[in-house]
Coordinates of C-alpha atoms in Angstrom, one line a residue:
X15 CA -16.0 -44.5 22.1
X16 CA -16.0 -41.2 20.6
X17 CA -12.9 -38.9 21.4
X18 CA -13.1 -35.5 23.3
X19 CA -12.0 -32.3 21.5
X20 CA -8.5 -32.5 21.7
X21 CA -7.1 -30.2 24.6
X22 CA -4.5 -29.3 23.4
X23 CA -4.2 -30.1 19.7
X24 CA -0.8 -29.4 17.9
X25 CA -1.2 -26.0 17.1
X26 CA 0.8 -24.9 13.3
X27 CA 4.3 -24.3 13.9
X28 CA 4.3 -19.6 13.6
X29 CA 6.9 -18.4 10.9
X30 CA 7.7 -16.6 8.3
X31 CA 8.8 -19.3 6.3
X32 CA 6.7 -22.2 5.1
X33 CA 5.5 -25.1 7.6
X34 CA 3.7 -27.6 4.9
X35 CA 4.8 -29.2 1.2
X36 CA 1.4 -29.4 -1.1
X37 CA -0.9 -31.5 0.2
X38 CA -1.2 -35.0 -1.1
X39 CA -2.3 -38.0 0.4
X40 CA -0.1 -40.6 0.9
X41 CA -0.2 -43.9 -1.1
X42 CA -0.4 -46.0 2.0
X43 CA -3.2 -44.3 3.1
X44 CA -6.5 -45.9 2.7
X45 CA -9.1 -43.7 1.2
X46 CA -12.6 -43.1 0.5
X47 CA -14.2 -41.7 -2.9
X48 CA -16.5 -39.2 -3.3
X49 CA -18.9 -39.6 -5.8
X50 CA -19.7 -36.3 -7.4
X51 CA -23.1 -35.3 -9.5
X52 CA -23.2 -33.9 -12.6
X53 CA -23.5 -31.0 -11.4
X54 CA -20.4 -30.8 -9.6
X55 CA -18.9 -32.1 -13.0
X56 CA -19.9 -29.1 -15.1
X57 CA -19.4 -25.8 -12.8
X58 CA -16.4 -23.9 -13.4
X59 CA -13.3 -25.3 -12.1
X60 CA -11.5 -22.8 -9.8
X61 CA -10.5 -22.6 -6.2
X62 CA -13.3 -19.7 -3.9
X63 CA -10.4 -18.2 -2.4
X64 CA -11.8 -15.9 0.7
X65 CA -10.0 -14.3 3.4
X66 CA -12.1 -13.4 6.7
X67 CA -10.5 -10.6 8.8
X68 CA -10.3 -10.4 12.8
X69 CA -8.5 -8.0 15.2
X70 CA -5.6 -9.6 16.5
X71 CA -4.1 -8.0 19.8
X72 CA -2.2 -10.0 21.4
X73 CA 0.9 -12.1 19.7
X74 CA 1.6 -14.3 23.1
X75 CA -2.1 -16.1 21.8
X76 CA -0.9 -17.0 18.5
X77 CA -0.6 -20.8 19.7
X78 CA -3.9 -20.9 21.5
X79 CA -5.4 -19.1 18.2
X80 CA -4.0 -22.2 16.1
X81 CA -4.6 -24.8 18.7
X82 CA -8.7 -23.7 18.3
X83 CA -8.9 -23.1 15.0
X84 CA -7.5 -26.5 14.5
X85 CA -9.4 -28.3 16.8
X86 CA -12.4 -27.1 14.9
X87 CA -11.0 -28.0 12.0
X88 CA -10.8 -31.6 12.9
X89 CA -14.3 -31.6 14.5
X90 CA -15.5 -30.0 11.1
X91 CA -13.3 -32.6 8.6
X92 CA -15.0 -35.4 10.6
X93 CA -18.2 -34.1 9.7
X94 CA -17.3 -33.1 6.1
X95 CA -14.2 -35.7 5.5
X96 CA -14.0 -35.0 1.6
X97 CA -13.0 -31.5 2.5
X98 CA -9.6 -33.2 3.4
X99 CA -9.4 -34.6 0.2
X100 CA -8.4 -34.0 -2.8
X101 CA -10.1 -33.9 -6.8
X102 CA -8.4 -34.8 -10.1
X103 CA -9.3 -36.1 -13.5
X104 CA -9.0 -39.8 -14.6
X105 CA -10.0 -39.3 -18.5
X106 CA -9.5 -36.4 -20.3
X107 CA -11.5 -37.1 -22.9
X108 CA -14.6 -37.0 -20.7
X109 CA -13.5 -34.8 -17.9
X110 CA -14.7 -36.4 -15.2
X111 CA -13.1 -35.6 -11.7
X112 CA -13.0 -37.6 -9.0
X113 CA -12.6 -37.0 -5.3
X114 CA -10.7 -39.2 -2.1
X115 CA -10.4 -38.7 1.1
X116 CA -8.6 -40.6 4.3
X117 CA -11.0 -43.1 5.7
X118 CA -9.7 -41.7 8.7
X119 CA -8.9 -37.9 9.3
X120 CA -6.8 -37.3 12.2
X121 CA -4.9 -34.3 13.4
X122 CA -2.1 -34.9 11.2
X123 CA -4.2 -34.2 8.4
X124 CA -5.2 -31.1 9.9
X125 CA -1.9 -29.9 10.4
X126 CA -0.8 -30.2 6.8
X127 CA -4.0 -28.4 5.2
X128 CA -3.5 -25.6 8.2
X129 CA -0.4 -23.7 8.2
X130 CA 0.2 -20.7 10.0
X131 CA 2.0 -17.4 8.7
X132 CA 3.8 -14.1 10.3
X133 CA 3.4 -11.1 8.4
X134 CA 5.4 -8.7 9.6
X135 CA 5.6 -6.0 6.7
X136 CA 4.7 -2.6 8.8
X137 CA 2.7 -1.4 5.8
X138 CA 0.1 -4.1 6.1
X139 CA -1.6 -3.7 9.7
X140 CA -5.1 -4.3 10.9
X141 CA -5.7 -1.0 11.9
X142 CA -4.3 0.7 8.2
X143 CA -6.4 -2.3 7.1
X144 CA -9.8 -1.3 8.2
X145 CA -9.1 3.3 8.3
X146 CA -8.3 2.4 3.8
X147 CA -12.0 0.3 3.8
X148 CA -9.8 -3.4 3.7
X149 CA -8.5 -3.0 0.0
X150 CA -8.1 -6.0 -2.1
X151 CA -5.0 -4.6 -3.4
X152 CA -3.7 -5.0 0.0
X153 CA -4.4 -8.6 0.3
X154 CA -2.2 -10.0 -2.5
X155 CA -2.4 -13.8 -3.3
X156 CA 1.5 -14.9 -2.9
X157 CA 1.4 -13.6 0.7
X158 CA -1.8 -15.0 1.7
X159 CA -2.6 -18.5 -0.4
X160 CA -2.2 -21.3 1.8
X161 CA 1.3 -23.3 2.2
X162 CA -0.7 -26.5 1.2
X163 CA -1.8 -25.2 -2.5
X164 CA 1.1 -22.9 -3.0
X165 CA 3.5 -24.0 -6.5
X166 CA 1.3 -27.2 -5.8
X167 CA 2.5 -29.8 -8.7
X168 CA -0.7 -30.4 -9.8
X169 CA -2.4 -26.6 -10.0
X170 CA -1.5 -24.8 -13.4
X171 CA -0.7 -21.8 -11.3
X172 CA 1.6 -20.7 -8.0
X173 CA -1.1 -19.1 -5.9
X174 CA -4.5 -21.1 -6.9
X175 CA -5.6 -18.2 -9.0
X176 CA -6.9 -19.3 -12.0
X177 CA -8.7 -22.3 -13.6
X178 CA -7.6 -26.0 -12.9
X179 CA -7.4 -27.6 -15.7
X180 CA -6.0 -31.3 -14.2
X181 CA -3.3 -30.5 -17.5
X182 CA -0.6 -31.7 -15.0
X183 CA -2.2 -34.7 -13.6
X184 CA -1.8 -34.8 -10.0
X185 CA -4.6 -34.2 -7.5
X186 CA -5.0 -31.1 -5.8
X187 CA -6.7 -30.0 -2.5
X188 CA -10.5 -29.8 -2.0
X189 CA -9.5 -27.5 0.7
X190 CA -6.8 -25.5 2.5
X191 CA -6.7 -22.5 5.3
X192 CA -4.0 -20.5 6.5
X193 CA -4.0 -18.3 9.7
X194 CA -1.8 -15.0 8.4
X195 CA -1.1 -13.3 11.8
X196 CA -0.1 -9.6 10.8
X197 CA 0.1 -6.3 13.3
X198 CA -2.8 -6.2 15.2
X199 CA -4.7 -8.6 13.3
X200 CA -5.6 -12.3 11.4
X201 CA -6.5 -13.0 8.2
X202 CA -7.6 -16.2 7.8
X203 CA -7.4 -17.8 4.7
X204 CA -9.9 -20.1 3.4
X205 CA -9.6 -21.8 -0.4
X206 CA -12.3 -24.1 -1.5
X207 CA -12.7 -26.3 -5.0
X208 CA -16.1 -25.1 -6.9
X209 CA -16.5 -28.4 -7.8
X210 CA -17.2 -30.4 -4.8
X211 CA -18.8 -27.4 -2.8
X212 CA -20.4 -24.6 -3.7
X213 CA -21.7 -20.8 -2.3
X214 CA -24.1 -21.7 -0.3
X215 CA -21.3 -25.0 1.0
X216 CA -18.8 -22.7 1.8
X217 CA -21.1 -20.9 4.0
X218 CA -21.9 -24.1 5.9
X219 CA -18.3 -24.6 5.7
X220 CA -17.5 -21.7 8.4
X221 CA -21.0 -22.2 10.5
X222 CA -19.8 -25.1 11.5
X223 CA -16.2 -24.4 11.8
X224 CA -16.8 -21.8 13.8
X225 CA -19.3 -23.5 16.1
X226 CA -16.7 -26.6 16.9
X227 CA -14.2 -23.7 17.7
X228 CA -16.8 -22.3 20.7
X229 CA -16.6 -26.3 21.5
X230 CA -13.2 -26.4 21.7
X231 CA -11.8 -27.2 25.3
X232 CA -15.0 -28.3 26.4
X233 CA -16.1 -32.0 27.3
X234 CA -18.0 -32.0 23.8
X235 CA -17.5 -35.8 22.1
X236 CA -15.5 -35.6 18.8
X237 CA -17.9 -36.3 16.1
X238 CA -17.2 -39.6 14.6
X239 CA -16.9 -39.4 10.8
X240 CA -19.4 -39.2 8.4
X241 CA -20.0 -42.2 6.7
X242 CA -18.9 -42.4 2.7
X243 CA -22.2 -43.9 2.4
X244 CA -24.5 -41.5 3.7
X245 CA -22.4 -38.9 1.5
X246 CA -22.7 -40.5 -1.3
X247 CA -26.3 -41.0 -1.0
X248 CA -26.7 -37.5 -1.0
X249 CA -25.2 -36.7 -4.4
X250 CA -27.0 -39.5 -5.6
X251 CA -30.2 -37.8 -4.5
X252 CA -29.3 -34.5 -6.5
X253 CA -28.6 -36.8 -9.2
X254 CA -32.5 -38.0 -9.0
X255 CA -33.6 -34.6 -10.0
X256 CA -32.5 -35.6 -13.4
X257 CA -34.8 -38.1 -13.5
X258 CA -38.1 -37.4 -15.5
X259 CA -37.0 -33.9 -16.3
X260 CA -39.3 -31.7 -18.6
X261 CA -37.4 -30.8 -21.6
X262 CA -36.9 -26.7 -22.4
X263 CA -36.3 -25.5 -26.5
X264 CA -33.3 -23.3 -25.7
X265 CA -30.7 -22.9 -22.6
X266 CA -29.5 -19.0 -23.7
X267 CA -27.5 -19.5 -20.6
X268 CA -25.2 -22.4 -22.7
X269 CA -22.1 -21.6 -24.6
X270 CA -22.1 -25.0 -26.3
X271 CA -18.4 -25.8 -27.8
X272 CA -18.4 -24.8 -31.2
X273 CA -20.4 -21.8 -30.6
X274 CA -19.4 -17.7 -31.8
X275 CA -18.6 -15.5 -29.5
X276 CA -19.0 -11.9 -29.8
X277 CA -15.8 -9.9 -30.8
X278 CA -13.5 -8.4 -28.5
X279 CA -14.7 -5.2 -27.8
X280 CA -10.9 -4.0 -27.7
X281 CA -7.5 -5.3 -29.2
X282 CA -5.3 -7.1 -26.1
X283 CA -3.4 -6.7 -24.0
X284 CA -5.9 -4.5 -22.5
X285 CA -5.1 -2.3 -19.4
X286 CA -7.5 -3.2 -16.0
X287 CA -8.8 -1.1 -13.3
X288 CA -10.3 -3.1 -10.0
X289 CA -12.3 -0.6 -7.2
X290 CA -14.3 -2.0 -4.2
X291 CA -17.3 0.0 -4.6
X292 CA -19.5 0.7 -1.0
X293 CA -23.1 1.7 -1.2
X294 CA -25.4 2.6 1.6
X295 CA -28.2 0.2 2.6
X296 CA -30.8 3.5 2.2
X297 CA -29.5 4.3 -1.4
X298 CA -30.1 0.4 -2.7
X299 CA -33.2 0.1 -0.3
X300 CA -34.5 3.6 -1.7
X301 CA -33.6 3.0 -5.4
X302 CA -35.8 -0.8 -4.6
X303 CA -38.6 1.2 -3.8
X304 CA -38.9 3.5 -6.7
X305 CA -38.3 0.8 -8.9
X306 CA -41.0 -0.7 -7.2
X307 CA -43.6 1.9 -7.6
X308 CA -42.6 2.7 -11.6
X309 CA -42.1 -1.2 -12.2
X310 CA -45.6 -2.1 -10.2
X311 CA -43.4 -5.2 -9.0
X312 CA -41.5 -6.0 -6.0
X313 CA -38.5 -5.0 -6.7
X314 CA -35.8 -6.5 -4.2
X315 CA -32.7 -4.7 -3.0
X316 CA -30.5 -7.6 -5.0
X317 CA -31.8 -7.0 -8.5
X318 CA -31.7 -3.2 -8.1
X319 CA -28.2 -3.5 -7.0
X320 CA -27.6 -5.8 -10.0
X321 CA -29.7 -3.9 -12.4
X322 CA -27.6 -0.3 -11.5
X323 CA -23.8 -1.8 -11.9
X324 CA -24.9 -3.6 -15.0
X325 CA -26.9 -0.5 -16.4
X326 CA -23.2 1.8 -14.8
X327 CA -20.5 -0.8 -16.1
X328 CA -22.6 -1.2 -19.8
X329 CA -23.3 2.6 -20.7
X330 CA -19.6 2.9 -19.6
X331 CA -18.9 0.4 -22.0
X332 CA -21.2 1.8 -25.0
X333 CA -18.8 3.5 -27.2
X334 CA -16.8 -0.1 -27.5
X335 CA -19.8 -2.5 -27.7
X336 CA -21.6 0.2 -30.8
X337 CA -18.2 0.3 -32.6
X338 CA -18.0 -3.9 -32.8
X339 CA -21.6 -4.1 -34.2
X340 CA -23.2 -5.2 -31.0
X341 CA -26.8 -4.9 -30.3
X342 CA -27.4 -6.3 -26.5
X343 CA -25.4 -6.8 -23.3
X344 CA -25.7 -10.0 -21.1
X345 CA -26.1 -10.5 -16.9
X346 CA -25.2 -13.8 -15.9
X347 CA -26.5 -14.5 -12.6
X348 CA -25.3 -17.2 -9.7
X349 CA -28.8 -18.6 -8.9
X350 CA -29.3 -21.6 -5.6
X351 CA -32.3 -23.7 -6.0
X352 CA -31.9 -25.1 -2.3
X353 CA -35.3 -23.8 -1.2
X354 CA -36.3 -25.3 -4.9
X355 CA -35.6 -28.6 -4.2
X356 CA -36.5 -28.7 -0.4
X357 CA -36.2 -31.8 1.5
X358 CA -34.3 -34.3 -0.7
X359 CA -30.9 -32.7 0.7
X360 CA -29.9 -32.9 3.9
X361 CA -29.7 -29.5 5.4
X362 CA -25.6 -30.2 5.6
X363 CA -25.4 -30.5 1.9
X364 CA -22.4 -28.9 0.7
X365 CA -22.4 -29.9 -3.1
X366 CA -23.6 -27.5 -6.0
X367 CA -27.1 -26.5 -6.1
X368 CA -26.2 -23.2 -8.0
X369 CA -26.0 -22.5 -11.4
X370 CA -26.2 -19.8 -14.0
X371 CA -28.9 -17.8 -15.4
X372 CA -28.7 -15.2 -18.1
X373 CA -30.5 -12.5 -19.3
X374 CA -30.0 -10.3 -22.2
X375 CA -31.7 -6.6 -23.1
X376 CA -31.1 -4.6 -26.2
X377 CA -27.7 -2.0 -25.8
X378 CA -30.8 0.5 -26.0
X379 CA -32.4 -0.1 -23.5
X380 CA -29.3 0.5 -21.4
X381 CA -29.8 4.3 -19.9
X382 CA -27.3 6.9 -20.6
X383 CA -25.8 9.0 -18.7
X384 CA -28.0 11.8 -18.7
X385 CA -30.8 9.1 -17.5
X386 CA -29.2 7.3 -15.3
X387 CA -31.6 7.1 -12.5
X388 CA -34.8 4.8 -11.3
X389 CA -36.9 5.5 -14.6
X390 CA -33.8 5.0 -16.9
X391 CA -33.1 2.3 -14.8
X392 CA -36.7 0.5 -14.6
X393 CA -36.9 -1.2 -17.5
X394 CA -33.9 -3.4 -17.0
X395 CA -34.9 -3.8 -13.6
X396 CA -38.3 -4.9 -15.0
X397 CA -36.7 -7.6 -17.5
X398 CA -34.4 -8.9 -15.0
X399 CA -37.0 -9.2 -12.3
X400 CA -39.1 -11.1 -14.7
X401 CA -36.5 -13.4 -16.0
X402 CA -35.7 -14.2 -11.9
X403 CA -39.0 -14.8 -11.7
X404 CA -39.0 -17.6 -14.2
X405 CA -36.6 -19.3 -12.6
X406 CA -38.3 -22.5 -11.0
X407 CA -37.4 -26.5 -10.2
X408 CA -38.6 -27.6 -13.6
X409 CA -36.0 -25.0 -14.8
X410 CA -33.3 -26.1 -13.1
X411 CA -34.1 -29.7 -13.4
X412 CA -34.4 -29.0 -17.6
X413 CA -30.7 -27.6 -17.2
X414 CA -29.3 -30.9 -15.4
X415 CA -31.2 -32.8 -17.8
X416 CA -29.1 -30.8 -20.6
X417 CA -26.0 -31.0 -19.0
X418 CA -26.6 -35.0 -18.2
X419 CA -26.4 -35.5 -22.1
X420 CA -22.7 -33.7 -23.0
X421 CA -20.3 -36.2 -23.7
X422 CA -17.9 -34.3 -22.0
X423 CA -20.4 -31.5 -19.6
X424 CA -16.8 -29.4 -18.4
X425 CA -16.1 -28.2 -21.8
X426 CA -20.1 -26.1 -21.2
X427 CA -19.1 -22.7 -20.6
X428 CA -21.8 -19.9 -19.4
X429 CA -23.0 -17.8 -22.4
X430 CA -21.9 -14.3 -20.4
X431 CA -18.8 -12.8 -22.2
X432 CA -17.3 -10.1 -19.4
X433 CA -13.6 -10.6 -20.3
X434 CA -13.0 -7.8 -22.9
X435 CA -16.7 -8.3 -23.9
X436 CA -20.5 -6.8 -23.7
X437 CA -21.6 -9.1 -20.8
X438 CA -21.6 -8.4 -16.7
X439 CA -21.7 -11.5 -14.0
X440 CA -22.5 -11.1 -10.4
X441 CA -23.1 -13.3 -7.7
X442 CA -24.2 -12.9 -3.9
X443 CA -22.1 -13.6 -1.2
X444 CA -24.0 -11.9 1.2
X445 CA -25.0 -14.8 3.3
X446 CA -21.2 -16.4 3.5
X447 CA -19.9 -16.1 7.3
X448 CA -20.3 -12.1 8.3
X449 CA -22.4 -13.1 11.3
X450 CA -20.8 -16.3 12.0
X451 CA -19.1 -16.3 16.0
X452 CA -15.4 -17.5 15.8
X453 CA -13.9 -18.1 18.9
X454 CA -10.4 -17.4 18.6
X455 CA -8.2 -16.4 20.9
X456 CA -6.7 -13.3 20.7
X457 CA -9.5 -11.9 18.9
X458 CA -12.1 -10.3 20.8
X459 CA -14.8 -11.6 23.8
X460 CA -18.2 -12.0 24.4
X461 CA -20.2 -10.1 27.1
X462 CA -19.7 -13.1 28.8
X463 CA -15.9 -12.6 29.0
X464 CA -15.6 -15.9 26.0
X465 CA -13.8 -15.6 23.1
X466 CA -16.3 -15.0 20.8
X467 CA -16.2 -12.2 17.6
X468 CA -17.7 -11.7 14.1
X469 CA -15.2 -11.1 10.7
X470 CA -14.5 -7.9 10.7
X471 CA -14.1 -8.0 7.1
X472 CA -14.8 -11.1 4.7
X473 CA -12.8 -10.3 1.1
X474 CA -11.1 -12.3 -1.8
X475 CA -7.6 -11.9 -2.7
X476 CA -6.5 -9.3 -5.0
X477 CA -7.3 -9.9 -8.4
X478 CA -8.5 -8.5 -11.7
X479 CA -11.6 -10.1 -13.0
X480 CA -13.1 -7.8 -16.1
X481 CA -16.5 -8.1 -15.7
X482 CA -16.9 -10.3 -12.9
X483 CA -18.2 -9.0 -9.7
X484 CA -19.2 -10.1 -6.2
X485 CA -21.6 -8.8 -3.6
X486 CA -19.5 -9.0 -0.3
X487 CA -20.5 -11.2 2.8
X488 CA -22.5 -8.4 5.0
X489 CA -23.9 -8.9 8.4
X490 CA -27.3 -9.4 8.7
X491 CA -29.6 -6.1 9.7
X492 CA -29.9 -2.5 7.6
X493 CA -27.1 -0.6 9.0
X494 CA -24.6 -3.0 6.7
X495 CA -23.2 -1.2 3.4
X496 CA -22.9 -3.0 0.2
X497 CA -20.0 -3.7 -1.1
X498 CA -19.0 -4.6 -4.7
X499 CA -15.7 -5.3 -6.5
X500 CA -15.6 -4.4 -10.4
X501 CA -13.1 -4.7 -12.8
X502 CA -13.1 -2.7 -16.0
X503 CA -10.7 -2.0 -18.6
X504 CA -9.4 1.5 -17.6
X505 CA -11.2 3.9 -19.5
X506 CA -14.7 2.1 -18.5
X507 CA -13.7 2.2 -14.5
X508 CA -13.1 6.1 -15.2
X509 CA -16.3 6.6 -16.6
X510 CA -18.3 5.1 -13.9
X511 CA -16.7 6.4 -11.0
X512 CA -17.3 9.7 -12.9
X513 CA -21.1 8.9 -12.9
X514 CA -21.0 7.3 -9.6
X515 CA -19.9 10.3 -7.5
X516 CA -21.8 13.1 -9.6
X517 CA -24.9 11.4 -9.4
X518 CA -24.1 10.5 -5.3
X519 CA -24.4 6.9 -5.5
X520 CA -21.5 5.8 -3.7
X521 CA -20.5 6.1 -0.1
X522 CA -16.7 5.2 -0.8
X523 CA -14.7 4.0 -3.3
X524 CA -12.0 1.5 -2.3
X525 CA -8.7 -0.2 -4.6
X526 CA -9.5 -3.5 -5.3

């Protein structure tokens, strides 16, 4: 007999003060394991800490906002029960994690990895919020990282931040959300291991999520829970890809241990800037097109997004890299292979199917400032269009064969040196949750008169990240900016936004 959504679920107790320890699982609870691929094993090992944005209006809902968001929650662990788990590392020496999760997630488990906040500080309001473009800098981690992970014994960290390195030895969270009611609005937190889901996961993460909350109340059966079987299967299926593999003669995109790195383009501690930079869909849709016509390829709006910061934040960069003996710059690239490897995942699949391209050019190919437009910008375009290109399933399939062979795969770094070095990294997050429905009362309705509303805003906590850079969640359509955090040392940020605004690129410039 399959139980109805719960009507009503214990909603998380509203305070200032925190309602949940860390989350662990208790000894006497019996568990499942999750079997993760190598894959999984190798990506880099850090909480994808995102914070989706609504209005909030009206405080007296505050209890029927965590009663739904719960509710889904629990509809959404039963299908994804790992996600109430948590990951650690048995053996050091080979660095393999391992995942467990209650054979049985009930509301109690819900209620510990979602807590509930009140922020009451009058300087951080929705409305301030959204008139300053939803800064970063705004949205610091110690206010907003969930109860559950926060001075957790296990992560090296207080807020989640940085990498896990399972030094300490106690499991962390695979997952944790916080609701963060603040003047007129909610932020709702939502932090996710990298190594049991990935991008393109986390995206299925609030689909579904947000569907079971438009379920909530209604006569809809609880889902019974997946089966540890059928999960496993799954990553065994990935794992299958491994099987047969061509062989390539070089992985540039493979920092093996051992390896030199270039040197640091300046002497630490080095100062950072972080700005939230907003472009127009008709400047990265126009600059697409010329590239287009002086490229004679099909140029998308993605790599001439990625091919202009890279060619801004590098020529910004130029003095540095030319007085270290440096000859090219690096773009390391987030690339998923689900449309690659078709129907041998089920379309739920919320492991890692992403990894990491690179591809380099010669610092001189790089356009200066004085030629910093589509036909200085074309032939990086070209090169990084081609190398995309190139990507196919016997690629990816030669890089898990590689990566099946390390002794111990999580000391494999990416071969894209952005901290206080030559190289850029982006990745897309365009697709993650801006068009997903939430309904959440409190928030805002339907034409129907149903709770029912978009994020206004989907953006990580603040933090500074040289080098590294995200394109934001954007609703689907041509009317949606672009959006783009970058983190530079000082000097370079001035520079850019320099060339930026003289040369028109940018519709606003936010602090990030």
């Amino acid at each position: 007999m399959l139980d109805k959504y719960p009507q009503p679920i214990d909603a998380p107790k509203l305070s200032g003060l925190p309602q949940s320890s860390p989350y662990t699982i208790d000894m006497a609870t019996a568990t499942e394991t999750l079997d993760l691929t190598k894959l999984d094993q190798t990506v880099l090992r850090v909480y994808v800490r995102q914070l989706l944005i609504f209005p909030f209006l009206d405080a007296a809902l505050r209890e029927e906002a965590g009663a739904a968001l719960a509710g889904g929650l629990l509809a959404t662990f039963k299908q994804f029960p790992f996600l109430a788990g948590t990951v650690e590392q048995r053996d050091a020496a080979i660095g393999t994690l391992t995942v467990r999760y209650p054979k049985s997630v009930d509301s109690k488990v819900v209620s510990k990895l979602l807590t509930a906040n009140v922020l009451g500080e009058a300087e951080l309001t929705y409305e301030s919020l959204i008139d300053a473009g939803v800064p970063p800098v705004r949205l610091p981690a110690n206010d907003l990282c969930p109860f559950a992970m926060r001075s957790h014994p296990g992560i090296d960290d207080t807020y989640a931040e940085v990498l896990t390195t399972f030094k300490k030895g106690q499991p962390i969270p695979v997952f944790s959300a916080q609701m963060n009611f603040i003047p007129g609005g909610l932020i709702l937190s939502a932090y996710t291991h990298h190594a049991v889901v990935d991008g393109t996961g986390i995206a299925k993460i609030y689909q579904v999520w947000s569907e079971n909350t438009r379920k909530y109340g209604t006569e809809m059966a609880m889902p019974e829970q997946a089966s540890a079987h059928n999960l496993n299967d799954a990553r065994h299926a990935f794992d299958t890809l491994i099987e047969g593999a061509p062989t390539a003669k070089e992985f540039p995109e493979f920092f093996f241990p051992g390896s030199s790195r270039p040197p640091l383009l300046r002497d630490p501690p080095v100062k950072l800037s972080a700005k939230l930079l907003v472009f127009s869909p008709s400047i990265i849709s126009t600059l697409a097109a010329s590239l287009s016509k002086i490229t004679k390829q099909s140029i998308s709006n993605f790599t001439a997004l990625a091919s202009f910061v890279w060619c801004q934040a590098t020529n910004a960069r130029r003095a540095a890299i030319e007085a270290k003996g440096i000859e090219k710059t690096t773009l390391g690239i987030a690339t998923d292979h689900r449309k690659r490897v078709g129907s041998l995942l089920p379309d739920d699949y919320l492991g890692n199917v992403a990894n990491a391209m690179v591809i380099s050019v010669p610092l001189s190919t790089i356009p200066t400032t004085e030629n910093m437009d589509a036909y200085g910008i074309a032939p990086v375009a070209f090169a990084l269009s081609e190398a995309l290109a190139g990507v196919d399933l016997d690629w990816f399939r030669s890089r898990l064969l590689e990566l099946s062979k390390q002794k111990n795969p999580s000391k494999l770094m990416m071969n894209c040196h952005t901290m206080n070095g030559p190289d850029i990294f982006i990745t897309s997050w365009q697709h993650i949750g801006a068009d997903d429905v939430w309904a959440i009362p409190g928030t805002t309705k339907t034409e129907g008169e149903k709770w029912g509303g978009k994020p206004t805003s989907i953006r990580k906590p603040h933090n500074l990240w040289e080098g590294g850079m995200q394109i934001l969640p954007r609703k689907k359509g041509d009317a949606a900016p672009y959006e783009i955090p970058l983190c530079l040392e000082e000097g370079d940020m001035e520079r850019v936004l320099l060339n930026l605004q003289e040369g028109s690129w940018v519709e606003r410039v936010v602090e990030a």
